[in-house]
XYZ file of C-alpha atoms in Angstrom:
614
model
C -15.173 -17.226 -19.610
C -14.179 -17.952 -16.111
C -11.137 -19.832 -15.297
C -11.050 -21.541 -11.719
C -7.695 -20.406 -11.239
C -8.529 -17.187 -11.343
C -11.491 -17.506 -8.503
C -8.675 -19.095 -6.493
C -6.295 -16.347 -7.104
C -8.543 -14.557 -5.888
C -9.415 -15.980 -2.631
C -6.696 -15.489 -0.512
C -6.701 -11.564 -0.563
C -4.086 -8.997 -0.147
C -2.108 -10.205 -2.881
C 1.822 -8.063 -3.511
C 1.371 -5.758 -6.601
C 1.678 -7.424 -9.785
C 0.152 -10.718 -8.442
C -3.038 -11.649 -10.013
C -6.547 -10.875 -9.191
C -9.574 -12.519 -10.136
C -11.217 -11.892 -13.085
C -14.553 -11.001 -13.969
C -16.984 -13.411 -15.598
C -16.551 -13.492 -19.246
C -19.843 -14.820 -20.843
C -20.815 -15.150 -24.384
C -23.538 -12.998 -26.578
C -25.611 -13.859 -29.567
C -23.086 -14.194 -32.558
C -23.178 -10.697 -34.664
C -24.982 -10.945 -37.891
C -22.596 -12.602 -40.378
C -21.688 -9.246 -42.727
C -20.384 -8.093 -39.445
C -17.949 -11.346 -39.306
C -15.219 -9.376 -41.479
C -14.960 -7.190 -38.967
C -12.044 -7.462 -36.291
C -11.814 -9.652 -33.717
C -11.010 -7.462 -31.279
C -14.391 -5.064 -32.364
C -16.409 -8.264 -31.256
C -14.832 -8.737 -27.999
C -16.396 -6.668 -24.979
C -13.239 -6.569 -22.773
C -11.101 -9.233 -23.857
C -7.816 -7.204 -24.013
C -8.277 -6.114 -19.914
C -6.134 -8.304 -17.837
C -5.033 -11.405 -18.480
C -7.111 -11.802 -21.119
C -3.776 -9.464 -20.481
C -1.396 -6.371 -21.405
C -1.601 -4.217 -24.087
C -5.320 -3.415 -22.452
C -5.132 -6.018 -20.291
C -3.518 -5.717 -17.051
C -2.854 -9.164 -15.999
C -1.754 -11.646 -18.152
C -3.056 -15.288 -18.158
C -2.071 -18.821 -17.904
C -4.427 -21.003 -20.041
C -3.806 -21.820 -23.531
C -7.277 -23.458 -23.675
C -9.651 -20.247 -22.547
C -7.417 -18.316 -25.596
C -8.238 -20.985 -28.423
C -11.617 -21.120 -27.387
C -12.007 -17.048 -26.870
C -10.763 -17.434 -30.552
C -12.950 -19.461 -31.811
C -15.863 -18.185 -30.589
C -14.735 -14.716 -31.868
C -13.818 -16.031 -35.258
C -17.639 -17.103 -35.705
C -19.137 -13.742 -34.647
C -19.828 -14.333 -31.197
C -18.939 -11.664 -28.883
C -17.536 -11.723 -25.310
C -18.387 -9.897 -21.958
C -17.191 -9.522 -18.561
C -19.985 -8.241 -16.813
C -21.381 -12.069 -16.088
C -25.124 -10.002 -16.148
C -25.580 -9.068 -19.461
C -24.162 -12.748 -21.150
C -26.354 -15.195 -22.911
C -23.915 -17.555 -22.050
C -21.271 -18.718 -19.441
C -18.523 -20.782 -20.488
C -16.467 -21.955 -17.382
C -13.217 -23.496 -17.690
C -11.876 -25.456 -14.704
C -8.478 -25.478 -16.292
C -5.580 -24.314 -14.253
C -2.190 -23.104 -15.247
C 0.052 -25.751 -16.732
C 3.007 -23.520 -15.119
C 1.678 -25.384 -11.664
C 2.356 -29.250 -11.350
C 0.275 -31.655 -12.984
C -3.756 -30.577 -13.221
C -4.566 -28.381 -10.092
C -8.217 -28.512 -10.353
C -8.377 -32.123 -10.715
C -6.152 -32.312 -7.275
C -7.768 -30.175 -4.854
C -10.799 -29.839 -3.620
C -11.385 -25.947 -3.308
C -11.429 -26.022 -7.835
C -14.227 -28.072 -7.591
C -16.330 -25.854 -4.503
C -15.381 -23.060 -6.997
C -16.831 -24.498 -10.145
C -20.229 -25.556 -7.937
C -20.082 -21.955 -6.873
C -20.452 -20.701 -10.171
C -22.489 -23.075 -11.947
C -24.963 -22.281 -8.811
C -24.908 -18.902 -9.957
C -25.728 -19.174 -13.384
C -28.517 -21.575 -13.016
C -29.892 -18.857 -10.412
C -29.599 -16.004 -13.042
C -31.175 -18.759 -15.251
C -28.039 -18.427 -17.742
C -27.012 -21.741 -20.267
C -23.562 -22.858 -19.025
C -21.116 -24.785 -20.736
C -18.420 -26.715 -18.133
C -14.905 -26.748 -19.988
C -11.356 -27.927 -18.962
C -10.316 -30.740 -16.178
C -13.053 -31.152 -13.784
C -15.870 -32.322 -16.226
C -13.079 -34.795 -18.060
C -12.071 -36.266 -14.841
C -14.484 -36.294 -12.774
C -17.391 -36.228 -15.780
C -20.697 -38.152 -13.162
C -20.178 -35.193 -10.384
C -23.916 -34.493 -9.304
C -22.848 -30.675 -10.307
C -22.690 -31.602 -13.708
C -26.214 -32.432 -14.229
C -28.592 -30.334 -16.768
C -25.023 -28.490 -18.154
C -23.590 -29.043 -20.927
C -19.660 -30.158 -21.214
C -16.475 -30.246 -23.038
C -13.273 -32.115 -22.200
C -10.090 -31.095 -23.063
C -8.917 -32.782 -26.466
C -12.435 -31.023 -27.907
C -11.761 -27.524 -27.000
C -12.208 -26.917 -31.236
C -15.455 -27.959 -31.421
C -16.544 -25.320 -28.809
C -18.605 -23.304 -31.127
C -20.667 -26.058 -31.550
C -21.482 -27.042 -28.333
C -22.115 -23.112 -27.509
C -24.723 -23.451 -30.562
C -26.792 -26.020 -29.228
C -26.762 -25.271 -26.110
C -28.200 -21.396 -26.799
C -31.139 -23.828 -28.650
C -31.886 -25.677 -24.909
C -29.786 -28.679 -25.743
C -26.970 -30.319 -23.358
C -24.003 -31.392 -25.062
C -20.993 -33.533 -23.630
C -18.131 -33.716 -25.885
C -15.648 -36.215 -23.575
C -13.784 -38.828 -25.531
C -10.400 -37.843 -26.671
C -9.443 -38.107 -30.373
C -6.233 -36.385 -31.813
C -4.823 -33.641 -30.224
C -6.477 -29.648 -31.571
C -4.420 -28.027 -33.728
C -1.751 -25.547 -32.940
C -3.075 -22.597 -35.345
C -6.711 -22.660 -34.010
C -8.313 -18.903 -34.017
C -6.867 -17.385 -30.609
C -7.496 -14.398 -28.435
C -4.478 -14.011 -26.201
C -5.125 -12.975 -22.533
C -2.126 -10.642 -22.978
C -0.653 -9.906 -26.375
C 2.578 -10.091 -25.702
C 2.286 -13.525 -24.443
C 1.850 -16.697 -26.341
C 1.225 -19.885 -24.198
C 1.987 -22.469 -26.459
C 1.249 -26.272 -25.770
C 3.654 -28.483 -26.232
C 1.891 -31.733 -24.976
C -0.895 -32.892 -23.306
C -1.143 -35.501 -21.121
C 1.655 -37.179 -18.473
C 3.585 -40.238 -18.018
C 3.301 -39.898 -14.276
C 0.754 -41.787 -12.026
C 0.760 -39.767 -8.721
C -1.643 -41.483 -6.295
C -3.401 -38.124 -5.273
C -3.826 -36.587 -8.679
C -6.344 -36.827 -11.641
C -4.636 -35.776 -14.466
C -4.384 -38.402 -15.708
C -8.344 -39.371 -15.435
C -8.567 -35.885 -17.419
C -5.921 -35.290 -20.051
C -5.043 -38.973 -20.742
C -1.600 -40.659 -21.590
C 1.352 -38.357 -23.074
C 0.305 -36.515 -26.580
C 3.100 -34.985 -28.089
C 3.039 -32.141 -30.201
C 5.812 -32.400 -33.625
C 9.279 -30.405 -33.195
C 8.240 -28.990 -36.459
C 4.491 -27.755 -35.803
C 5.785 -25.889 -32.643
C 8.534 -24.977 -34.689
C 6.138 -23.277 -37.361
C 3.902 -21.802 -34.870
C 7.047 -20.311 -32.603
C 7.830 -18.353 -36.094
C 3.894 -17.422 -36.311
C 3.611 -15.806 -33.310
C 6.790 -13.632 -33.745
C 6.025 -12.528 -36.832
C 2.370 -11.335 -35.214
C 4.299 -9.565 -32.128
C 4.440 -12.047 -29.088
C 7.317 -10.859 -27.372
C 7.470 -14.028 -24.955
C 6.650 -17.468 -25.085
C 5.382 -19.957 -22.531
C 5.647 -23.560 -23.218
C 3.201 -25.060 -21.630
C 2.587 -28.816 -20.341
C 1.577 -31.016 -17.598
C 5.498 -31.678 -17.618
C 7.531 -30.174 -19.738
C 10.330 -32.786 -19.260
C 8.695 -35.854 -20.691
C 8.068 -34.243 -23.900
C 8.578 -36.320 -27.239
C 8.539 -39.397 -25.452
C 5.683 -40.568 -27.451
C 7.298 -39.172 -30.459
C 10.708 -40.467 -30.331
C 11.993 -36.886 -29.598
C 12.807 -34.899 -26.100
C 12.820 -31.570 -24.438
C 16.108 -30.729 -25.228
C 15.333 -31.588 -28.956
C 12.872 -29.099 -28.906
C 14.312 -26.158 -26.925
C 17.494 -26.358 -29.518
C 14.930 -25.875 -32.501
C 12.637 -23.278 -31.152
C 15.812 -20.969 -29.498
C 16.902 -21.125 -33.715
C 13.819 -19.084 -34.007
C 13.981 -16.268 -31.387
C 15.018 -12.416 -32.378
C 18.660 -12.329 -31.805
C 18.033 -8.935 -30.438
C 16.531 -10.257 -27.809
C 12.882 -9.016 -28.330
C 11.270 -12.457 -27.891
C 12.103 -14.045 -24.563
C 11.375 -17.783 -23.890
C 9.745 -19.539 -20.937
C 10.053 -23.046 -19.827
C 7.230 -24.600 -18.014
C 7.560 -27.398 -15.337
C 9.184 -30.101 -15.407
C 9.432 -32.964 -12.863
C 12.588 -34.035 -11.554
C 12.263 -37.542 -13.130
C 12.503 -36.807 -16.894
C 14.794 -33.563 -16.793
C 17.635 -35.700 -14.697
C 18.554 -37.248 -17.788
C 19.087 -34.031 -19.583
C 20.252 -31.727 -16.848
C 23.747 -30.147 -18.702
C 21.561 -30.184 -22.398
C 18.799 -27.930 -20.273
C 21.470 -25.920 -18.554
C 22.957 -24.735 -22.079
C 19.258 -23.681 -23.378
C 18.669 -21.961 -19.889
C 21.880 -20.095 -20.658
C 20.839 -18.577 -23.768
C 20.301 -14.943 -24.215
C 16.775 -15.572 -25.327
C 15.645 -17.703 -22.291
C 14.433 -16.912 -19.096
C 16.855 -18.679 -16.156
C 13.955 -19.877 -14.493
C 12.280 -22.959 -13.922
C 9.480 -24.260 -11.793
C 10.323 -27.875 -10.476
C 7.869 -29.520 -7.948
C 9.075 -31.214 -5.124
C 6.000 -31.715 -3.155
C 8.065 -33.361 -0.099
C 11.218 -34.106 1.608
C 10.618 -37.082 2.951
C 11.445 -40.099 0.228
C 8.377 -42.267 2.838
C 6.004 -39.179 1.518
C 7.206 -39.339 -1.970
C 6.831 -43.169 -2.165
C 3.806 -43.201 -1.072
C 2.667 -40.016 -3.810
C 4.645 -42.558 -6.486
C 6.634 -39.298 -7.449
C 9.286 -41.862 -8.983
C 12.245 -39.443 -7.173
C 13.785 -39.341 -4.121
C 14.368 -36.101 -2.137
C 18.125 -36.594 -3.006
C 17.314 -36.491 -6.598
C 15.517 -33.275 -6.429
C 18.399 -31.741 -4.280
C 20.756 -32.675 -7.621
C 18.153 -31.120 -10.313
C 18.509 -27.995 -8.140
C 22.353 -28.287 -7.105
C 23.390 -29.116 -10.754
C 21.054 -26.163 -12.639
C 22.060 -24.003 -9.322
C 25.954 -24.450 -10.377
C 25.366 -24.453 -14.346
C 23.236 -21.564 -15.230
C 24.543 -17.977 -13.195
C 21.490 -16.345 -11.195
C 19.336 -19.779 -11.827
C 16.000 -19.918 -9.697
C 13.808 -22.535 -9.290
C 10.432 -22.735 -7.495
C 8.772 -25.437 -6.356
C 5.798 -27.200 -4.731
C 4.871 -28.398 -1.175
C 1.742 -30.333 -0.122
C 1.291 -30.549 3.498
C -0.910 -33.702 5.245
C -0.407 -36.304 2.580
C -1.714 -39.707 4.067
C 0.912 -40.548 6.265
C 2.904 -37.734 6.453
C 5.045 -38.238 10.234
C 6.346 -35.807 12.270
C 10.146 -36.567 11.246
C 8.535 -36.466 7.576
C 7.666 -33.170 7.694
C 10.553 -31.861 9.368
C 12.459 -33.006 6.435
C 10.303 -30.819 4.360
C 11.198 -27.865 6.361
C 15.059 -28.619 6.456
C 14.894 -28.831 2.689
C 13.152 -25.585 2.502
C 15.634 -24.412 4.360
C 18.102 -25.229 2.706
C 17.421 -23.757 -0.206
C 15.702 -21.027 0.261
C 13.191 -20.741 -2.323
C 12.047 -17.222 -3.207
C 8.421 -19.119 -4.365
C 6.943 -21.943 -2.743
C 3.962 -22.956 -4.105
C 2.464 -24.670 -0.153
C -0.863 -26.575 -0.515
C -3.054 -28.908 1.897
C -3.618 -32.178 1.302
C -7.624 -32.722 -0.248
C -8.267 -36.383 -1.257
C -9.692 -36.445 -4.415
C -12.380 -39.415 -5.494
C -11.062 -42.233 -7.113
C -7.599 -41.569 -6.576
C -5.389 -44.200 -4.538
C -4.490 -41.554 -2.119
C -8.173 -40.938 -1.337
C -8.200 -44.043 0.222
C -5.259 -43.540 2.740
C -5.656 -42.829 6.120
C -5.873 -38.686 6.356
C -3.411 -37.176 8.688
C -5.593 -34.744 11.302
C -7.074 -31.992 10.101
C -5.862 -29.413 12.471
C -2.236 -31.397 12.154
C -2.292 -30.272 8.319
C -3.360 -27.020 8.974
C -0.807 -26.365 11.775
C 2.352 -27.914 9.790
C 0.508 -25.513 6.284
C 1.337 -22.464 8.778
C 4.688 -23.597 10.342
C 5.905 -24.009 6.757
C 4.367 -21.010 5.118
C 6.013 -18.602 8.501
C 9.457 -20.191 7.413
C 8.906 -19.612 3.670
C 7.897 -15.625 4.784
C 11.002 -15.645 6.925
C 13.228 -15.743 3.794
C 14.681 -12.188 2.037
C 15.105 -13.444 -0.915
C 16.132 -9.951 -2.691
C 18.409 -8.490 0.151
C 21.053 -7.168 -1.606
C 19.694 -6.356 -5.099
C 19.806 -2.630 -4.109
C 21.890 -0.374 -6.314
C 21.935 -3.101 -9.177
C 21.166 -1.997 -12.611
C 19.256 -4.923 -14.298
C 18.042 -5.412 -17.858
C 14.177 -6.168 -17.166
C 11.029 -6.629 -19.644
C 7.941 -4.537 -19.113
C 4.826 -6.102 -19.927
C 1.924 -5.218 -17.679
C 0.326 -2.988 -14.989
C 0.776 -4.321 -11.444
C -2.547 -4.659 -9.552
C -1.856 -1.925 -6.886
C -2.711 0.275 -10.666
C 0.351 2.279 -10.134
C 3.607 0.528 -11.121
C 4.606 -1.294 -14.356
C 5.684 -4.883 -13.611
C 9.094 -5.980 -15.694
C 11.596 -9.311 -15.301
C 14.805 -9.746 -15.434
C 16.068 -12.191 -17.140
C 15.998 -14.735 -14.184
C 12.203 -13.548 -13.392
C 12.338 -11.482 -10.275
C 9.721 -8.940 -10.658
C 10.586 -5.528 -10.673
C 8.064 -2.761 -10.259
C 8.908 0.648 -12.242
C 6.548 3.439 -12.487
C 6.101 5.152 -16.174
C 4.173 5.305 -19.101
C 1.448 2.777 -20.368
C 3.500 2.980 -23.342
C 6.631 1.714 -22.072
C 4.520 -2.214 -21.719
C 6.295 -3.952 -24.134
C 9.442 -2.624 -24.151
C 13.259 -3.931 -23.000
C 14.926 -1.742 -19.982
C 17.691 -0.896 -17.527
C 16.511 -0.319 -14.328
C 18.199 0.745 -10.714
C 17.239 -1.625 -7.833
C 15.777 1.161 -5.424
C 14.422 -1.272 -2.707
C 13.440 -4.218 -1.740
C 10.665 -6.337 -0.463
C 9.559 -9.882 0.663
C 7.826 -10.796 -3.101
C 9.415 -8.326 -5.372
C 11.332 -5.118 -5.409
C 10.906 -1.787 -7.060
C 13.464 -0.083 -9.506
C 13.463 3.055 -11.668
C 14.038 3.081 -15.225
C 17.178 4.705 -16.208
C 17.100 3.647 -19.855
C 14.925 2.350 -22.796
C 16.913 -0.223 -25.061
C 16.619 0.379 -28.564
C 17.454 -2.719 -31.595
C 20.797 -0.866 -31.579
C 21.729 -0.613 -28.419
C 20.474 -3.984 -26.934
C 23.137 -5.722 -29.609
C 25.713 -3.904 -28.214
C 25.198 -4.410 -24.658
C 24.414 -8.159 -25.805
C 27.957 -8.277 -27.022
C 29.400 -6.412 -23.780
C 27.576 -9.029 -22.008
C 28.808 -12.277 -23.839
C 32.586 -10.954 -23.004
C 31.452 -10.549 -19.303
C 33.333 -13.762 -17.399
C 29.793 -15.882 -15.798
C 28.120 -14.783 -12.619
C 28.463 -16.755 -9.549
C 26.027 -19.038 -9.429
C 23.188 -17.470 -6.967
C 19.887 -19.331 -6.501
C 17.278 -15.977 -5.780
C 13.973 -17.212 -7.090
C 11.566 -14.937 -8.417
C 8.412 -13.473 -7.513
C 6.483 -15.818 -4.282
C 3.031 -16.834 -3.567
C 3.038 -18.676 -0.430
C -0.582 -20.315 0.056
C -2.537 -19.694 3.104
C -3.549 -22.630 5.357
C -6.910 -22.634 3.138
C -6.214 -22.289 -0.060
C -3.271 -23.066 -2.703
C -1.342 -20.414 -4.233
C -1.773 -19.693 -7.388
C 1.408 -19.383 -10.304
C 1.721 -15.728 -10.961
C 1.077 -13.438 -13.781
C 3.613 -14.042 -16.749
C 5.369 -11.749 -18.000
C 6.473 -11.125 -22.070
C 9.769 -9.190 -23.248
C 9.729 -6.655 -26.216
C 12.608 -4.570 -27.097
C 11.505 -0.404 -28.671
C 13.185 2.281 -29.755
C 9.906 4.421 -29.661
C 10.325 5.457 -26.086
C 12.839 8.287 -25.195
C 14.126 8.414 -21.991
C 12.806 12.208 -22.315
C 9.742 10.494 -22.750
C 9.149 8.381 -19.715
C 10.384 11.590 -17.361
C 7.913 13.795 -18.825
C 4.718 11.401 -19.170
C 5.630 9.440 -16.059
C 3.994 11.474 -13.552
C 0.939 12.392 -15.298
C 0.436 8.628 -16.383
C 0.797 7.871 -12.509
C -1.968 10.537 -11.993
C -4.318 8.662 -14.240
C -3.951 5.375 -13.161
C -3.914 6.067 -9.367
C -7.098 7.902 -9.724
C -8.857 5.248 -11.402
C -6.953 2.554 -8.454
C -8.519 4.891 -5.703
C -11.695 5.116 -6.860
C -12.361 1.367 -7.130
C -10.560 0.515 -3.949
C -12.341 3.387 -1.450
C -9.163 4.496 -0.238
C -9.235 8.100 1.926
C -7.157 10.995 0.192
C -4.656 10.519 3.056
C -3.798 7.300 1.847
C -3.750 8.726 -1.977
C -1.111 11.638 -0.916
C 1.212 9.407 0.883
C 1.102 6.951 -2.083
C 1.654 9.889 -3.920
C 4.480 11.476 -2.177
C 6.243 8.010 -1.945
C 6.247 7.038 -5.953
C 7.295 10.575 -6.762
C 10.021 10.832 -4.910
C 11.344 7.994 -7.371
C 10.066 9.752 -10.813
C 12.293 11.996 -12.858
C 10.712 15.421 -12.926
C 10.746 15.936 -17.051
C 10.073 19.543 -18.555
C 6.438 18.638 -18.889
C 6.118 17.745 -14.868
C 7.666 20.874 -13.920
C 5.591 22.941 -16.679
C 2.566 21.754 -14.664
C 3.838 22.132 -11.454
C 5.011 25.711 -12.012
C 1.220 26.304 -13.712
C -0.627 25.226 -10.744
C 1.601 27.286 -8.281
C 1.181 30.334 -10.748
C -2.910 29.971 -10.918
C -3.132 29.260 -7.406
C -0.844 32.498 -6.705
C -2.925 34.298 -9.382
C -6.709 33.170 -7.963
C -5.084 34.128 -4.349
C -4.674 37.646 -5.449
C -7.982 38.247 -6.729
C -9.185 37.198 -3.823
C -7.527 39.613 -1.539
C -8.117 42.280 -4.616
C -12.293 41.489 -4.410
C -11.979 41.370 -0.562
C -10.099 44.868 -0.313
C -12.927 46.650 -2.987
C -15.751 45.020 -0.769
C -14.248 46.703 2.204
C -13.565 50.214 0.358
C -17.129 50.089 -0.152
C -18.174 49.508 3.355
């Protein structure tokens, strides 16, 4: 399967290490004969533990709850998955986009769409079935693109086997009308194992004039306090070592229930490891529904067990711009969500969304975009351009210039870069959680417990594991840190209980890892990252198979990128100068000097007989 976001991720090149990448296509082969069904899942799948389908083989870790369940399903019933788009029988797309970004992305901007046409052009070239899944096809279900394919919307991601089924046979399917919401313990192959996106609603109360999500994912569908309850204990008990609720916005939860957020967080923090090996993620939230519940939020953001991080969109600082959006907030509102969480929760940090060229949009409008950028400082900024979409009020507003958007995209996006965020930091020892291999192949990407993204270099095996690290350096999207020690069950209760007599940090707002977006294309929400807590690693461990699991990697990094050995050997020289030389580094070393030394003198030995003899 392809997801959109991922295609978009990809776009805008040169991402920071540990940002995401684009994946491959993932397409679907013939189901294996059913004695083979027995088998496990992960036998069937070609690829599906690489990257966001993510960690433990997978490098990158996803975003969409949907692609898993169906990955799962279609695994479940024998069929097996590729990512060489070639050799598939079948491509499933999914428009979906992260639910970490506000509202539905690909039903708001133009460039999902151009990326869905791109592909479906693709596979009807390499004459391959397709099957349209996610946003795009719900909302937007008579596009001209859409012709000849077959379709599934998003309340009937279960039933994808069966549309896969009949469309191998020659048959188009559309599956759109929404009926009750899928279940919760659906068959599911996680894009990273660590990582369990969990949905907590689908749906939104809002009615932005610009966006679809609505058109798409229909009116608020709340999931039961006690389902996500049951399936928060689930996934521990199979390993997930961090959990993402997911959701259009998280803040109206339960609405539709009788329930709210708060409710919710309470019961599912119950749940989580006191040892701190299961870390919890909250997804965004607009300011509208979380202002009622700021100090209830605060204390769940406090917990041990919960990231202090949250993504809040603000999409403008000008109340004209937000009126005419029909956020339901004023600027002023937003500037409390962040002041209150800011002065509750130590080392809170909040990102946030900007769209640039709304209908409208003035001069002085702007400007009061930048000053509350400014203001705050964001270490992630999520900056898009304005794209009308069809049948949404905002499409017809009168469009602010096109080369006035893209001018005021790149006045705010050089202000955003202007920021250090992480100036500082250096010298710090922070707890982090290692989950994944940053995209430059080299380092390991952890979080601390208010997300900034650290980059260590050791061990494959250290993924999944709880550490210390030293701040070494800086930089403008993360910074990079050596591990000085592994935390084991032990250990990690007693520094919890050193750190619960510690009196509360001063409230500093440094937000975590940044994607600003180009003047083309939106940025996309970063890799996730999952917490797990070992004793298997020894810190004797990481010195000694640091440097030769830096070896390994780097090779493989060099060889896909093309890089000269120049480039290799000051790479080199850099991230070993931060390694700790173990026994096993300096038995190698002292072995290479000794058969160089040893090859060197029968060389001179051979050349003085050959001369005897002359």
């Amino acid at each position: 399967m392809e997801d959109i976001e991922d295609l978009l991720a990809g776009g805008s090149g040169g991402a920071p290490p540990g940002f995401r990448l684009p994946l491959n296509a993932v397409g679907i082969n013939p189901k294996t004969n059913k004695s083979k069904r027995s088998s496990s899942k992960q036998d069937e799948i070609t690829g599906s533990n690489r990257d966001s389908l993510a960690p433990p083989s997978l490098k990158i870790p996803g975003t969409q709850s949907d692609s898993e369940y169906m990955a799962g399903q279609l695994t479940a019933f024998g069929y097996a998955l590729t990512e060489v788009p070639e050799d598939a029988d079948l491509w499933l797309i999914n428009t979906n986009v992260s639910y970490m970004r506000d509202c539905c992305s690909c039903t708001v901007k133009s460039p999902s769409q151009s990326a869905m046409s791109t592909l479906i052009t693709r596979g009807r070239s390499g004459k391959k079935p397709l099957v349209i899944a996610g946003c795009v096809p719900q909302g937007s279900r008579d596009l001209k693109e859409l012709e000849g394919v077959s379709v599934v919307g998003v309340q009937q991601i279960d039933r994808v086997v069966e549309i896969v089924e009949e469309t191998l046979k020659g048959h188009e399917v559309r599956l759109l009308n929404r009926k009750t919401l899928p279940a919760l313990d659906l068959p599911k192959v996680r894009r990273n194992n660590f990582i369990e996106i969990l949905p907590i609603n689908v749906g939104c109360l809002g009615a932005c004039t610009y966006c679809k999500t609505k058109h798409a994912r229909g009116h608020l569908g709340s999931y039961t306090v006690d389902s996500l309850v049951e399936r928060v204990r689930t996934v521990i008990s199979q390993g997930v070592k961090e959990i993402w609720l997911s959701s259009e916005d998280t803040g109206a939860y339960g609405r539709d229930i009788g329930v709210n957020l708060p409710i919710l967080l309470n019961a599912i923090v119950k749940e989580l490891p006191s040892d701190r090996s299961t870390m919890l993620r909250i997804g965004m939230t607009n300011p509208p529904f979380i202002l009622e519940h700021l100090k209830e939020i605060a204390a769940v953001l406090r917990h041990p067990c919960v990231y202090t991080f949250l993504h809040v969109p603000v999409q403008s600082g000008s109340d004209s711009v937000l009126t005419a959006m029909n956020r339901e907030y004023t600027s002023g509102e937003f500037r409390t969500v962040v002041d209150t969480l800011t002065e509750l929760v130590p080392g809170m940090q909040i990102a946030t969304d900007i769209i640039c060229g709304f209908p409208g949009e003035t001069d002085e409008d702007f400007s009061e975009t930048v000053g509350l950028i400014k203001d705050y400082k964001f270490a992630q900024v999520h900056i898009s351009q304005f794209y009308p979409r069809p049948g949404t009020p905002a499409a017809k507003m009168k469009k602010v210039q096109s080369k006035i958007v893209k001018q005021r995209s790149r006045e705010l996006t050089c202000v955003f870069e202007a920021f250090a965020p992480y100036t500082g930091m250096e010298g710090k020892e922070e707890r982090i959680w290692i989950t994944e291999i940053a995209t430059d192949g080299v380092h390991l990407v952890g979080h601390t417990k208010g997300y900034i993204q650290v980059l260590v270099t050791g061990p494959e095996s250290m993924l999944g594991t709880s550490a210390i690290a030293r701040i070494t350096s800086v930089g403008r999207w993360s910074v990079f840190g050596e591990v000085i020690e592994t935390l084991s069950s032990a250990n990690v209760e007693t520094q919890s209980r050193e750190e619960e007599k510690k009196p509360p940090c001063s409230s500093v707002a440094v937000t975590c890892e940044t994607c600003a977006c180009s003047a083309e294309s939106c940025g996309e929400e970063k890799s996730g990252e999952a917490c797990n807590i070992s004793g298997d690693i020894s810190i004797q461990d990481q010195s000694t198979r640091g440097l030769l699991g830096w070896f390994m990697r780097r090779r493989d990094y060099y060889k896909a990128q093309g890089k000269s050995e120049k480039e290799v050997e000051e790479e080199k020289q850099k991230l070993v100068s931060h390694s700790h030389w173990g026994f096993i580094d300096k038995a190698l070393v002292c072995g290479v000097f000794i058969s160089s030394l040893t090859i060197l003198v029968l060389f001179i030995s051979i050349a003085s007989r050959a001369l005897l003899r002359q």
